[in-house]
CSV table of C-alpha atoms in Angstrom, one decimal:
chain,number,residue,atom,x,y,z
A,174,MET,CA,110.8,86.8,104.6
A,175,HIS,CA,109.5,89.9,106.2
A,176,ASP,CA,109.8,88.4,109.6
A,177,VAL,CA,113.3,87.2,109.4
A,178,LEU,CA,114.8,89.8,106.8
A,179,ASP,CA,116.8,91.6,109.5
A,180,GLU,CA,118.4,88.6,111.1
A,181,LEU,CA,119.1,87.0,107.5
A,182,HIS,CA,120.9,90.2,106.5
A,183,ARG,CA,123.0,90.3,109.7
A,184,ARG,CA,124.0,86.7,109.2
A,185,TRP,CA,124.6,87.3,105.4
A,186,SER,CA,126.6,90.2,106.1
A,187,ALA,CA,128.8,88.2,108.5
A,188,GLY,CA,129.6,85.7,105.8
A,189,GLU,CA,127.5,82.9,107.4
A,190,THR,CA,125.4,80.4,105.6
A,191,VAL,CA,121.7,79.7,106.6
A,192,GLY,CA,118.8,77.8,105.6
A,193,VAL,CA,115.4,79.4,104.9
A,194,GLY,CA,112.2,77.9,104.7
A,195,THR,CA,109.4,80.0,103.1
A,196,VAL,CA,105.7,79.4,102.8
A,197,VAL,CA,104.9,79.6,99.0
A,198,ALA,CA,101.4,78.2,98.9
A,199,THR,CA,98.6,77.4,101.4
A,200,PHE,CA,95.1,75.5,101.3
A,201,SER,CA,92.3,75.3,103.5
A,202,SER,CA,93.1,76.2,107.1
A,203,ALA,CA,96.7,76.6,107.0
A,204,PRO,CA,97.9,79.0,109.8
A,205,ARG,CA,100.4,81.3,108.1
A,206,ALA,CA,100.2,83.1,104.7
A,207,PRO,CA,102.4,82.9,101.8
A,208,GLY,CA,105.7,84.8,102.5
A,209,ALA,CA,106.0,83.6,106.0
A,210,ALA,CA,109.6,82.3,106.7
A,211,MET,CA,111.9,80.5,109.1
A,212,LEU,CA,115.8,81.0,109.3
A,213,VAL,CA,117.8,78.1,110.8
A,214,ALA,CA,121.4,79.3,111.3
A,215,ALA,CA,124.6,77.2,111.5
A,216,ASP,CA,124.7,77.7,115.3
A,217,GLY,CA,121.5,75.8,115.5
A,218,SER,CA,119.2,78.9,116.2
A,219,ALA,CA,115.9,79.5,114.6
A,220,VAL,CA,114.0,82.6,113.9
A,221,GLY,CA,110.6,83.1,112.5
A,222,SER,CA,107.7,80.6,111.8
A,223,VAL,CA,106.0,78.9,108.9
A,224,SER,CA,103.2,77.1,110.6
A,225,GLY,CA,102.4,78.3,114.1
A,226,GLY,CA,104.3,75.2,115.5
A,227,CYS,CA,102.9,72.5,113.6
A,228,VAL,CA,105.8,71.5,111.3
A,229,GLU,CA,108.8,73.7,112.4
A,230,GLY,CA,110.5,70.7,113.7
A,231,ALA,CA,110.4,69.0,110.3
A,232,VAL,CA,111.4,72.3,108.6
A,233,TYR,CA,114.3,72.8,110.8
A,234,GLU,CA,115.8,69.5,109.9
A,235,LEU,CA,115.1,69.9,106.4
A,236,ALA,CA,116.8,73.3,106.4
A,237,GLN,CA,119.9,71.7,108.1
A,238,GLN,CA,120.0,69.1,105.2
A,239,VAL,CA,119.6,71.8,102.5
A,240,VAL,CA,122.5,73.9,104.1
A,241,GLU,CA,124.7,70.7,104.0
A,242,ASP,CA,124.1,69.6,100.5
A,243,GLY,CA,122.9,73.0,98.9
A,244,ALA,CA,119.9,71.5,97.0
A,245,PRO,CA,116.7,73.5,97.5
A,246,VAL,CA,113.7,71.5,98.2
A,247,LEU,CA,110.0,72.3,97.5
A,248,GLN,CA,108.0,70.3,100.4
A,249,ARG,CA,104.4,69.9,101.0
A,250,TYR,CA,103.0,69.5,104.6
A,251,GLY,CA,99.5,68.3,105.2
A,252,VAL,CA,97.4,66.0,107.4
A,253,SER,CA,95.2,62.9,107.0
A,254,ASP,CA,93.0,61.2,109.5
A,255,ASP,CA,95.6,58.5,110.0
A,256,ASP,CA,98.5,60.8,110.8
A,257,ALA,CA,97.1,64.0,112.4
A,258,PHE,CA,99.7,63.9,115.0
A,259,ALA,CA,102.6,62.9,112.7
A,260,VAL,CA,104.6,65.5,110.9
A,261,GLY,CA,101.9,67.6,109.4
A,262,LEU,CA,99.2,70.2,110.0
A,263,THR,CA,96.9,69.2,112.9
A,264,CYS,CA,94.6,72.1,112.0
A,265,GLY,CA,93.7,70.3,108.7
A,266,GLY,CA,95.6,72.7,106.3
A,267,ILE,CA,98.0,72.1,103.7
A,268,ILE,CA,101.2,74.2,103.0
A,269,ASP,CA,104.0,74.0,100.5
A,270,ILE,CA,107.2,75.3,101.8
A,271,PHE,CA,110.3,76.0,99.7
A,272,VAL,CA,113.6,75.6,101.7
A,273,GLU,CA,116.9,76.9,100.4
A,274,ARG,CA,120.4,77.7,101.2
A,275,VAL,CA,121.2,81.4,101.4
A,276,ASP,CA,124.5,83.0,101.7
A,277,ARG,CA,126.6,85.7,99.6
A,278,GLU,CA,127.2,83.3,96.8
A,279,SER,CA,123.7,82.1,96.3
A,280,MET,CA,121.9,85.3,97.0
A,281,PRO,CA,124.1,88.4,96.3
A,282,GLU,CA,121.3,90.6,95.6
A,283,LEU,CA,120.1,90.4,99.4
A,284,ALA,CA,121.8,93.9,100.0
A,285,ASP,CA,119.6,95.6,97.3
A,286,LEU,CA,116.5,94.0,98.6
A,287,VAL,CA,117.3,95.1,102.3
A,288,THR,CA,118.1,98.6,101.1
A,289,SER,CA,114.7,98.8,99.2
A,290,VAL,CA,112.7,97.6,102.0
A,291,ARG,CA,114.3,99.9,104.6
A,292,GLU,CA,113.8,102.9,102.2
A,293,GLY,CA,110.0,102.0,101.7
A,294,ARG,CA,110.5,101.2,98.0
A,295,PRO,CA,108.3,98.3,96.8
A,296,VAL,CA,110.2,95.4,95.6
A,297,ALA,CA,109.5,91.6,95.0
A,298,VAL,CA,111.7,88.6,94.9
A,299,VAL,CA,110.9,85.9,92.3
A,300,THR,CA,112.3,82.6,93.0
A,301,THR,CA,112.0,79.4,90.8
A,302,ILE,CA,110.7,76.7,93.3
A,303,GLU,CA,109.9,74.1,90.7
A,304,HIS,CA,111.4,73.1,87.3
A,305,PRO,CA,112.4,69.9,85.3
A,306,ASP,CA,116.1,71.3,85.2
A,307,PRO,CA,117.3,71.0,88.7
A,308,ALA,CA,120.1,73.8,87.8
A,309,LEU,CA,117.2,76.3,87.5
A,310,LEU,CA,115.9,75.7,91.0
A,311,GLY,CA,116.5,78.5,93.3
A,312,LYS,CA,117.1,81.1,90.5
A,313,ARG,CA,116.1,84.6,91.4
A,314,MET,CA,115.1,88.0,90.1
A,315,LEU,CA,114.4,91.1,92.1
A,316,VAL,CA,111.7,93.1,90.5
A,317,TRP,CA,110.8,96.8,91.2
A,318,PRO,CA,108.0,98.8,89.5
A,319,ASP,CA,110.5,100.4,87.2
A,320,ARG,CA,113.5,97.9,86.8
A,321,ALA,CA,114.7,94.3,87.4
A,322,SER,CA,117.8,92.5,88.3
A,323,GLY,CA,119.0,88.9,88.2
A,324,GLY,CA,117.3,86.2,86.0
A,325,LEU,CA,115.4,83.0,86.1
A,326,GLY,CA,117.4,81.1,83.4
A,327,SER,CA,116.3,82.5,80.1
A,328,ASP,CA,114.9,85.7,78.6
A,329,ARG,CA,111.9,84.2,77.6
A,330,ILE,CA,111.1,83.1,81.2
A,331,ASP,CA,112.2,86.6,82.6
A,332,ASP,CA,109.9,88.3,80.1
A,333,ALA,CA,106.9,86.0,80.9
A,334,VAL,CA,107.3,86.5,84.7
A,335,LEU,CA,108.3,90.2,84.9
A,336,ASP,CA,104.7,91.5,84.1
A,337,ASP,CA,102.9,89.1,86.3
A,338,ALA,CA,105.2,89.8,89.2
A,339,ARG,CA,104.8,93.6,88.9
A,340,GLY,CA,101.0,92.9,88.8
A,341,LEU,CA,101.4,91.1,92.1
A,342,LEU,CA,103.6,93.9,93.5
A,343,ALA,CA,101.2,96.5,92.6
A,344,GLY,CA,98.5,94.8,94.5
A,345,GLY,CA,100.6,93.9,97.4
A,346,ARG,CA,100.3,90.3,97.0
A,347,SER,CA,102.5,87.3,97.2
A,348,ALA,CA,101.7,84.1,95.2
A,349,THR,CA,103.1,81.1,93.3
A,350,LEU,CA,102.7,81.3,89.5
A,351,HIS,CA,102.9,78.4,87.0
A,352,TYR,CA,104.4,78.3,83.5
A,353,GLY,CA,105.7,75.8,81.0
A,354,PRO,CA,109.6,75.0,81.3
A,355,ASP,CA,110.5,78.1,79.2
A,356,GLY,CA,108.0,80.4,80.4
A,357,GLN,CA,105.1,79.4,78.3
A,358,ARG,CA,101.7,80.7,79.4
A,359,ARG,CA,100.0,77.6,78.5
A,360,GLY,CA,102.2,74.9,80.1
A,361,GLU,CA,103.3,73.3,83.3
A,362,GLY,CA,106.4,72.1,85.0
A,363,MET,CA,107.7,75.3,86.2
A,364,ALA,CA,106.5,77.4,89.2
A,365,VAL,CA,107.9,80.5,90.7
A,366,PHE,CA,107.2,82.2,94.0
A,367,VAL,CA,106.6,85.9,94.0
A,368,ASN,CA,107.4,87.4,97.4
A,369,THR,CA,106.2,91.1,97.6
A,370,PHE,CA,107.8,93.6,99.9
A,371,GLU,CA,105.8,96.7,100.1
A,372,PRO,CA,106.0,99.6,102.7
A,373,PRO,CA,103.3,98.9,105.5
A,374,PRO,CA,99.9,100.3,105.0
A,375,ARG,CA,98.9,103.6,106.5
A,376,MET,CA,96.6,104.3,109.2
A,377,LEU,CA,95.5,108.1,109.7
A,378,VAL,CA,94.1,108.8,112.9
A,379,PHE,CA,92.3,112.2,112.9
A,380,GLY,CA,91.5,113.7,116.2
A,381,ALA,CA,94.2,114.1,119.1
A,382,ILE,CA,91.8,112.6,121.8
A,383,ASP,CA,92.3,109.9,124.3
A,384,PHE,CA,90.7,107.3,121.9
A,385,ALA,CA,93.3,108.4,119.2
A,386,ALA,CA,96.0,107.3,121.6
A,387,ALA,CA,94.6,103.9,121.9
A,388,MET,CA,93.8,103.7,118.3
A,389,ALA,CA,97.5,104.6,117.4
A,390,ARG,CA,98.6,101.7,119.7
A,391,MET,CA,96.3,99.3,117.9
A,392,GLY,CA,97.3,100.5,114.6
A,393,THR,CA,101.0,99.9,115.4
A,394,PHE,CA,100.2,96.4,116.7
A,395,LEU,CA,98.2,95.4,113.4
A,396,GLY,CA,101.3,96.7,111.5
A,397,TYR,CA,100.1,100.0,110.1
A,398,GLU,CA,102.5,103.0,109.8
A,399,VAL,CA,100.2,105.4,112.1
A,400,THR,CA,99.9,109.1,111.7
A,401,VAL,CA,97.9,111.1,114.2
A,402,CYS,CA,96.6,114.5,112.7
A,403,ASP,CA,94.9,117.3,114.6
A,404,ALA,CA,94.7,121.1,114.0
A,405,ARG,CA,95.3,121.8,117.5
A,406,PRO,CA,99.1,122.1,118.5
A,407,VAL,CA,98.5,121.8,122.2
A,408,PHE,CA,96.9,118.3,121.8
A,409,ALA,CA,98.9,117.0,118.8
A,410,THR,CA,102.2,116.2,120.5
A,411,LYS,CA,104.7,113.4,120.2
A,412,THR,CA,104.6,113.2,124.0
A,413,ARG,CA,100.8,112.3,124.0
A,414,PHE,CA,101.1,109.7,121.1
A,415,PRO,CA,104.6,108.0,121.6
A,416,GLU,CA,103.3,104.9,119.7
A,417,ALA,CA,102.5,107.0,116.6
A,418,HIS,CA,105.1,106.9,113.6
A,419,ASP,CA,104.2,110.6,113.1
A,420,VAL,CA,102.1,113.5,114.7
A,421,VAL,CA,101.1,116.2,112.3
A,422,VAL,CA,99.6,119.7,113.4
A,423,ASP,CA,97.4,120.6,110.4
A,424,TRP,CA,93.7,120.9,109.5
A,425,PRO,CA,92.7,117.2,108.8
A,426,HIS,CA,91.0,117.8,105.4
A,427,ARG,CA,94.1,119.9,104.1
A,428,TYR,CA,96.6,117.3,105.2
A,429,LEU,CA,94.6,114.4,103.8
A,430,LYS,CA,94.3,116.2,100.4
A,431,ALA,CA,98.0,116.9,100.3
A,432,GLU,CA,98.9,113.5,101.2
A,433,ALA,CA,96.6,112.2,98.3
A,434,GLU,CA,98.1,114.6,95.7
A,435,ALA,CA,101.5,113.6,96.9
A,436,GLY,CA,100.6,109.8,96.1
A,437,ARG,CA,101.0,108.8,99.7
A,438,ILE,CA,97.4,107.4,99.9
A,439,ASP,CA,96.6,104.0,98.4
A,440,GLY,CA,94.0,101.3,98.5
A,441,ARG,CA,95.4,99.8,101.8
A,442,THR,CA,95.1,103.0,103.8
A,443,VAL,CA,92.8,103.1,106.7
A,444,ILE,CA,91.3,106.5,107.9
A,445,THR,CA,89.8,106.8,111.3
A,446,VAL,CA,88.0,109.9,112.3
A,447,LEU,CA,87.7,110.3,115.8
A,448,THR,CA,86.9,114.0,116.4
A,449,HIS,CA,83.0,114.0,116.0
A,450,ASP,CA,83.2,117.6,115.5
A,451,PRO,CA,81.4,118.7,112.2
A,452,LYS,CA,84.0,121.5,111.5
A,453,PHE,CA,86.6,118.9,111.3
A,454,ASP,CA,84.6,115.9,110.2
A,455,VAL,CA,82.6,117.1,107.3
A,456,PRO,CA,85.4,118.7,105.2
A,457,LEU,CA,87.7,115.8,106.0
A,458,LEU,CA,85.1,113.1,105.1
A,459,GLU,CA,84.3,115.2,101.9
A,460,VAL,CA,87.9,114.4,100.8
A,461,ALA,CA,88.1,110.9,102.3
A,462,LEU,CA,85.0,109.5,100.6
A,463,ARG,CA,86.2,110.5,97.3
A,464,LEU,CA,89.6,108.6,97.7
A,465,ASP,CA,90.4,104.9,97.0
A,466,VAL,CA,91.2,103.8,100.3
A,467,GLY,CA,90.6,100.6,102.3
A,468,TYR,CA,88.6,101.7,105.0
A,469,ILE,CA,86.8,105.0,106.3
A,470,GLY,CA,85.2,105.0,109.8
A,471,ALA,CA,83.9,108.0,111.9
A,472,MET,CA,83.3,108.1,115.6
A,473,GLY,CA,80.1,109.5,117.2
A,474,SER,CA,76.7,108.7,118.4
A,475,ARG,CA,73.7,108.0,116.5
A,476,ARG,CA,72.5,111.5,116.5
A,477,THR,CA,76.0,112.8,115.5
A,478,HIS,CA,76.0,110.1,112.7
A,479,ASP,CA,72.6,111.5,111.4
A,480,ASP,CA,73.7,115.1,111.6
A,481,ARG,CA,77.0,114.2,109.9
A,482,ILE,CA,75.2,112.3,107.0
A,483,SER,CA,72.9,115.3,106.4
A,484,ARG,CA,75.7,117.7,106.2
A,485,LEU,CA,77.6,115.5,103.8
A,486,ARG,CA,74.7,115.1,101.5
A,487,GLU,CA,74.4,119.0,101.6
A,488,ALA,CA,78.2,119.1,100.6
A,489,GLY,CA,77.5,116.9,97.6
A,490,ILE,CA,78.5,113.5,98.7
A,491,THR,CA,76.5,110.7,97.0
A,492,ASP,CA,74.6,107.9,98.5
A,493,ALA,CA,77.1,105.5,96.9
A,494,GLU,CA,80.0,107.4,98.6
A,495,LEU,CA,78.3,107.4,101.8
A,496,LYS,CA,77.9,103.7,101.8
A,497,ARG,CA,81.8,103.5,102.2
A,498,LEU,CA,81.6,105.1,105.4
A,499,ALA,CA,81.7,103.1,108.6
A,500,SER,CA,79.7,105.1,111.1
A,501,PRO,CA,79.3,104.7,113.9
A,502,ILE,CA,82.7,103.1,113.8
A,503,GLY,CA,83.6,99.8,114.8
A,504,LEU,CA,81.8,96.5,115.7
A,505,ASP,CA,79.4,95.9,118.5
A,506,LEU,CA,81.7,94.4,121.1
A,507,GLY,CA,80.1,96.3,124.1
A,508,ALA,CA,83.2,98.4,124.2
A,509,ARG,CA,83.4,101.1,126.8
A,510,THR,CA,87.1,102.5,127.4
A,511,PRO,CA,89.2,103.9,124.6
A,512,GLU,CA,91.3,100.5,124.6
A,513,GLU,CA,88.2,98.5,124.1
A,514,THR,CA,87.0,100.8,121.3
A,515,ALA,CA,90.2,100.6,119.5
A,516,VAL,CA,89.9,97.0,119.6
A,517,SER,CA,86.3,97.2,118.0
A,518,ILE,CA,87.6,99.5,115.2
A,519,GLY,CA,90.5,97.0,114.6
A,520,ALA,CA,88.2,94.1,114.5
A,521,GLU,CA,86.0,96.0,112.0
A,522,ILE,CA,89.0,96.7,109.8
A,523,ILE,CA,90.1,93.1,109.9
A,524,ALA,CA,86.7,91.9,109.1
A,525,LEU,CA,86.1,94.1,106.2
A,526,ARG,CA,89.8,93.4,104.9
A,527,TRP,CA,89.3,89.5,104.8
A,528,GLY,CA,85.5,89.3,104.5
A,529,GLY,CA,84.8,88.3,108.1
A,530,GLY,CA,81.3,88.5,109.6
A,531,GLY,CA,82.4,89.4,113.0
A,532,ARG,CA,80.5,86.7,114.7
A,533,ARG,CA,81.7,84.1,117.2
A,534,LEU,CA,83.8,81.4,115.7
A,535,SER,CA,82.1,78.9,117.9
A,536,ASP,CA,78.8,79.6,116.7
A,537,LEU,CA,79.9,79.0,113.0
A,538,ASP,CA,80.5,75.7,110.9
A,539,GLY,CA,83.3,75.2,108.2
A,540,ARG,CA,86.9,76.2,108.1
A,541,ILE,CA,88.2,78.9,110.1
A,542,HIS,CA,90.4,80.5,107.4
A,543,GLY,CA,88.2,79.9,104.6
A,544,GLU,CA,88.6,77.2,101.7
A,545,GLN,CA,90.3,79.3,99.1
A,546,GLU,CA,93.8,78.8,98.1
A,547,ARG,CA,95.9,81.8,99.3
C-alpha cells in the first residue's frame, strides 16, 4: 500500500469509496513483492501496480465488483502451459491478491496509519484475508512497537497475531501468517496479511565530492533517505547536493557515532565512504565496522585499500570486522564517470541485499527472482 497511500488518503478524506488490491503472497518469479497495491477509484482511474502489467486488468474489474458488493476477495493468479496469455502471469509466477473496499466506514483507522507513516514511526496493518467466517474477512488491527488498535475478531486471535506482527515489523518484512480459526498456532483456516510500514532505510554518504553527488541521486532513486556528511563547510552545501535529504557539516566519525548512539542507525543502513583520505576514512571506519548495518563500502585504489586495511588493523579492527568492508567499493562494471560509479555501487548494494551474484542474467539458468516464497 506504500505506493498508493497518499492517493488512498486523499480519496478517503473526501468521503470516496475505492477498491484496493494488495499482493499478499508471491511464489517463483512474481514481479512484485508482498505489499504492492493497486487502487481503483469510483471515477474509473487506477493508481499503483500489483504485477507490472500482467493481471492489472483482471484486478481492476475485481476491484470494481468488490466496491459494488462490499465482499472482499482473495484471488490467486498464476500461469500454465495452456493459458500463458490468458489472465495470469506470463512470467511464470504466482501471486495472491486480496481485494477489498476501503472507505471511512470500513477503514476508520486510515488517518492514524497515514500520520504514523508521515512521522516516520514504524507501524503495521494486519488484515484477515482468509477465514471460515465471512464476517471476519477484512478485519484489521494496527500494530505499533508499543501499542495496537482495532481487532481481528477475538482476544485470542489478537493475542496470537500481535507478537508475530511485531516481529515482522521489527525486521521490516511484510508476510502472510496462518493460524487456526481462533488464532490457534497449530491450525489452519485463518490467514492474516501483515503489511509493514517502516521509515525508509538510510544511506550515509561521507565525502562531499562529485562522486557523492551522483551517489546521493542513486540513493534517492533506490528509496533511501540520503545524508551527505563532510567536515569541510565549503563543500558540504545543499546547493551542491540538492538530491540529498540532509547535508551535514561534521567530522564523519563523530557524526556516525552520534547517530548510532541516538538510535538512528539500524541493520538496513548503508554507509558509503568516498573520501579516500585516511584522516577521514580510518576513524570513520573504526566506528562503522563495529555497527550492525547493512552495507559498508569505501572508495579508493588498490594501493589506497591496502594502506587503509593496514591502518585499520593497527587501530584494532579484527579480520572478522574487516570482512564486512566492501573495498574497493562497487561491482566491476567498467565504470568511469561519477554516475557510472554510483550505478556500480548501487548494484553491489542490491546484490548483497538480495543475494545476487552480479552476473548477466543471459548467462544464467533458472528463475530470475529465485524460487522461494516471499
